Short mmCIF file of C-alpha atoms and ligand atoms in Angstrom, two decimals:
data_model
loop_
_atom_site.label_atom_id
_atom_site.label_comp_id
_atom_site.label_asym_id
_atom_site.label_seq_id
_atom_site.Cartn_x
_atom_site.Cartn_y
_atom_site.Cartn_z
CA UNK A 1 -64.66 37.21 69.05
CA UNK A 2 -63.53 33.93 70.45
CA UNK A 3 -64.46 30.36 71.27
CA UNK A 4 -65.50 31.51 74.76
CA UNK A 5 -67.95 34.01 73.31
CA UNK A 6 -69.22 31.38 70.87
CA UNK A 7 -69.92 28.99 73.73
CA UNK A 8 -71.60 31.67 75.88
CA UNK A 9 -73.81 32.82 73.01
CA UNK A 10 -74.81 29.35 71.89
CA UNK A 11 -75.79 28.53 75.48
CA UNK A 12 -77.72 31.76 76.08
CA UNK A 13 -79.32 32.62 72.72
CA UNK A 14 -78.59 29.64 70.46
CA UNK A 15 -76.62 31.52 67.78
CA UNK A 16 -73.42 33.49 67.28
CA UNK A 17 -71.89 35.54 64.48
CA UNK A 18 -68.09 35.39 64.34
CA UNK A 19 -66.70 38.05 62.00
CA UNK A 20 -63.15 37.46 60.75
CA UNK A 21 -63.31 33.77 61.57
CA UNK A 22 -60.88 33.44 58.64
CA UNK A 23 -58.91 36.16 56.87
CA UNK A 24 -59.05 36.91 53.15
CA UNK A 25 -55.95 34.96 52.28
CA UNK A 26 -57.27 31.89 54.11
CA UNK A 27 -60.55 32.26 52.19
CA UNK A 28 -58.68 32.50 48.89
CA UNK A 29 -56.56 29.44 49.56
CA UNK A 30 -59.69 27.44 50.39
CA UNK A 31 -61.39 28.61 47.18
CA UNK A 32 -58.32 27.51 45.22
CA UNK A 33 -58.92 23.92 46.45
CA UNK A 34 -62.50 23.79 45.16
CA UNK A 35 -62.97 22.06 41.81
CA UNK A 36 -64.88 23.96 39.10
CA UNK A 37 -67.56 21.34 38.75
CA UNK A 38 -70.15 21.27 41.56
CA UNK A 39 -73.47 19.43 41.86
CA UNK A 40 -77.01 20.81 42.03
CA UNK A 41 -77.92 21.06 45.71
CA UNK A 42 -80.64 18.77 47.04
CA UNK A 43 -83.07 18.96 49.89
CA UNK A 44 -82.53 16.92 53.02
CA UNK A 45 -79.67 14.97 54.41
CA UNK A 46 -77.03 13.37 52.21
CA UNK A 47 -78.69 9.95 52.68
CA UNK A 48 -82.23 11.00 51.68
CA UNK A 49 -81.82 13.36 48.81
CA UNK A 50 -84.26 15.00 46.50
CA UNK A 51 -83.43 17.74 43.98
CA UNK A 52 -85.66 20.82 43.99
CA UNK A 53 -84.84 24.03 42.15
CA UNK A 54 -87.93 25.87 43.44
CA UNK A 55 -86.62 25.59 47.02
CA UNK A 56 -82.90 26.16 46.53
CA UNK A 57 -80.75 27.13 43.58
CA UNK A 58 -77.19 26.55 44.75
CA UNK A 59 -74.58 24.03 43.72
CA UNK A 60 -72.46 22.21 46.27
CA UNK A 61 -69.54 19.87 46.84
CA UNK A 62 -68.74 17.99 50.05
CA UNK A 63 -65.36 18.98 51.47
CA UNK A 64 -62.63 16.47 52.29
CA UNK A 65 -59.20 17.22 53.79
CA UNK A 66 -57.63 15.63 50.70
CA UNK A 67 -58.79 18.60 48.61
CA UNK A 68 -55.84 20.61 49.93
CA UNK A 69 -54.04 22.02 52.96
CA UNK A 70 -56.34 25.01 53.30
CA UNK A 71 -59.44 22.78 53.45
CA UNK A 72 -57.67 20.47 55.92
CA UNK A 73 -56.77 23.47 58.13
CA UNK A 74 -60.39 24.69 58.09
CA UNK A 75 -61.58 21.20 59.07
CA UNK A 76 -58.96 21.06 61.86
CA UNK A 77 -60.21 24.38 63.19
CA UNK A 78 -63.77 23.05 63.21
CA UNK A 79 -62.59 19.89 64.97
CA UNK A 80 -60.99 22.03 67.67
CA UNK A 81 -64.32 23.89 68.08
CA UNK A 82 -66.24 20.58 68.18
CA UNK A 83 -64.09 19.42 71.11
CA UNK A 84 -64.47 22.73 72.95
CA UNK A 85 -68.27 22.63 72.51
CA UNK A 86 -68.39 19.10 73.86
CA UNK A 87 -66.20 19.95 76.84
CA UNK A 88 -68.23 22.97 77.86
CA UNK A 89 -71.77 22.35 76.66
CA UNK A 90 -71.94 18.53 76.77
CA UNK A 91 -73.56 18.41 73.34
CA UNK A 92 -72.21 14.99 72.38
CA UNK A 93 -71.11 16.18 68.94
CA UNK A 94 -69.51 13.28 67.11
CA UNK A 95 -68.80 14.47 63.58
CA UNK A 96 -68.73 17.46 61.30
CA UNK A 97 -69.95 17.41 57.70
CA UNK A 98 -69.37 20.37 55.45
CA UNK A 99 -69.88 21.48 51.89
CA UNK A 100 -68.95 24.39 49.68
CA UNK A 101 -71.98 26.17 48.14
CA UNK A 102 -72.26 28.46 45.15
CA UNK A 103 -75.46 30.34 44.34
CA UNK A 104 -75.56 31.75 40.83
CA UNK A 105 -77.02 35.20 40.16
CA UNK A 106 -80.76 34.84 40.95
CA UNK A 107 -80.23 31.93 43.36
CA UNK A 108 -82.03 31.68 46.71
CA UNK A 109 -82.95 29.16 49.41
CA UNK A 110 -86.53 29.35 50.73
CA UNK A 111 -87.19 29.44 54.46
CA UNK A 112 -86.40 26.09 56.10
CA UNK A 113 -85.09 24.46 59.28
CA UNK A 114 -81.94 22.35 58.93
CA UNK A 115 -83.16 19.71 61.40
CA UNK A 116 -86.93 20.31 61.45
CA UNK A 117 -88.15 17.55 63.74
CA UNK A 118 -85.01 17.36 65.82
CA UNK A 119 -84.61 13.70 64.95
CA UNK A 120 -81.74 14.12 62.49
CA UNK A 121 -78.12 14.19 63.56
CA UNK A 122 -77.61 17.88 62.75
CA UNK A 123 -77.19 19.78 66.03
CA UNK A 124 -75.30 22.96 65.13
CA UNK A 125 -75.24 24.65 61.73
CA UNK A 126 -72.26 26.73 60.62
CA UNK A 127 -72.05 28.95 57.54
CA UNK A 128 -68.79 30.64 56.53
CA UNK A 129 -69.10 33.34 53.87
CA UNK A 130 -66.54 33.84 51.12
CA UNK A 131 -67.54 36.95 49.17
CA UNK A 132 -64.99 39.74 49.19
CA UNK A 133 -67.32 42.62 48.34
CA UNK A 134 -71.02 42.58 49.06
CA UNK A 135 -72.81 45.88 48.40
CA UNK A 136 -76.43 46.08 49.67
CA UNK A 137 -77.87 45.89 46.14
CA UNK A 138 -76.46 42.36 45.79
CA UNK A 139 -79.21 40.97 48.06
CA UNK A 140 -78.50 37.36 49.04
CA UNK A 141 -78.70 38.02 52.78
CA UNK A 142 -79.30 35.25 55.29
CA UNK A 143 -82.48 36.01 57.26
CA UNK A 144 -82.95 34.21 60.58
CA UNK A 145 -86.25 33.74 62.43
CA UNK A 146 -87.33 32.15 65.69
CA UNK A 147 -89.96 29.41 66.05
CA UNK A 148 -92.72 32.02 66.44
CA UNK A 149 -91.63 33.39 63.07
CA UNK A 150 -90.26 36.61 64.54
CA UNK A 151 -87.54 38.08 62.35
CA UNK A 152 -84.33 37.98 64.40
CA UNK A 153 -81.63 39.39 62.12
CA UNK A 154 -80.27 39.58 58.59
CA UNK A 155 -76.64 38.98 57.58
CA UNK A 156 -74.67 39.96 54.51
CA UNK A 157 -72.50 37.09 53.28
CA UNK A 158 -69.17 38.90 53.62
CA UNK A 159 -65.86 37.06 53.45
CA UNK A 160 -64.55 35.65 56.70
CA UNK A 161 -67.82 35.94 58.63
CA UNK A 162 -69.19 32.75 60.16
CA UNK A 163 -72.56 32.13 61.75
CA UNK A 164 -73.28 29.30 64.18
CA UNK A 165 -76.82 28.36 65.25
CA UNK A 166 -78.71 25.44 66.78
CA UNK A 167 -79.97 23.47 63.76
CA UNK A 168 -83.40 22.64 65.25
CA UNK A 169 -84.35 26.09 66.46
CA UNK A 170 -83.92 28.68 63.75
CA UNK A 171 -85.89 28.84 60.51
CA UNK A 172 -83.79 30.77 57.98
CA UNK A 173 -83.68 31.69 54.31
CA UNK A 174 -81.31 33.05 51.69
CA UNK A 175 -82.85 36.00 49.85
CA UNK A 176 -82.45 36.06 46.06
CA UNK A 177 -78.88 37.02 45.24
CA UNK A 178 -77.96 39.45 42.48
CA UNK A 179 -74.41 38.18 42.31
CA UNK A 180 -72.51 34.92 42.55
CA UNK A 181 -72.60 33.98 46.26
CA UNK A 182 -70.13 31.52 47.81
CA UNK A 183 -70.11 29.98 51.27
CA UNK A 184 -69.22 26.86 53.22
CA UNK A 185 -72.06 25.36 55.23
CA UNK A 186 -71.35 22.75 57.90
CA UNK A 187 -73.14 20.75 60.56
CA UNK A 188 -71.89 19.33 63.84
CA UNK A 189 -73.61 15.96 64.15
CA UNK A 190 -74.73 14.01 67.19
CA UNK A 191 -74.27 10.28 67.63
CA UNK A 192 -75.76 8.06 64.98
CA UNK A 193 -78.93 6.40 66.26
CA UNK A 194 -78.91 2.78 65.20
C1 LIG B 201 -78.05 25.85 54.20
C2 LIG B 201 -78.30 27.30 54.41
C3 LIG B 201 -77.50 29.56 54.47
C4 LIG B 201 -76.55 30.51 53.81
O1 LIG B 201 -77.13 25.52 53.43
O2 LIG B 201 -78.76 25.04 54.81
O3 LIG B 201 -79.32 27.60 54.94
O4 LIG B 201 -76.51 31.69 54.24
N1 LIG B 201 -77.37 28.22 54.06
O5 LIG B 201 -75.87 30.12 52.86
MN1 LIG B 202 -80.11 25.93 56.14
#
């Protein structure tokens, strides 16, 4: 698994799963930077927000490098990837926004598209999973579909695994989780349209 494979897969199929993107100790040091108090997740972009517990049940907090070295290192790594994607795929990615997410037992996120009409700035979605053990009975898988609603694949949210996909092209959902489920979602953003 490597940046070259990420770039090839994004270009050919629009998604890529990178197992062991971070190791367990890197995951733990990031978790140690996260404050206990999170906010109820909302629907939509950070500028047009609307709470809705029947669609998603997680709590989130936006990440900033000031939260600690481990968070800053993760953001540096994503910056490095942003530059590589721009060099090789000419995507014009300008920024990266990212938040930590925690689903409580029973939480889910109904099927949605991160950038449904393709007019938002979100170009590539990333989700890094942070759960050390994830037996099948815990549920909480990510299920990814194509635009014809064909089921493409299902992923267990195991620590260190990261998925990348084109934000406009893949409806996806989080199945109800039977355990606390932690992840870091992020979006590479295109230029702001003024
Ligand atoms: C999201 C999302 C998927 C996951 O935050 O938009 O779809 O597996 N997350 O946590
Ligand atoms: Mn999503």
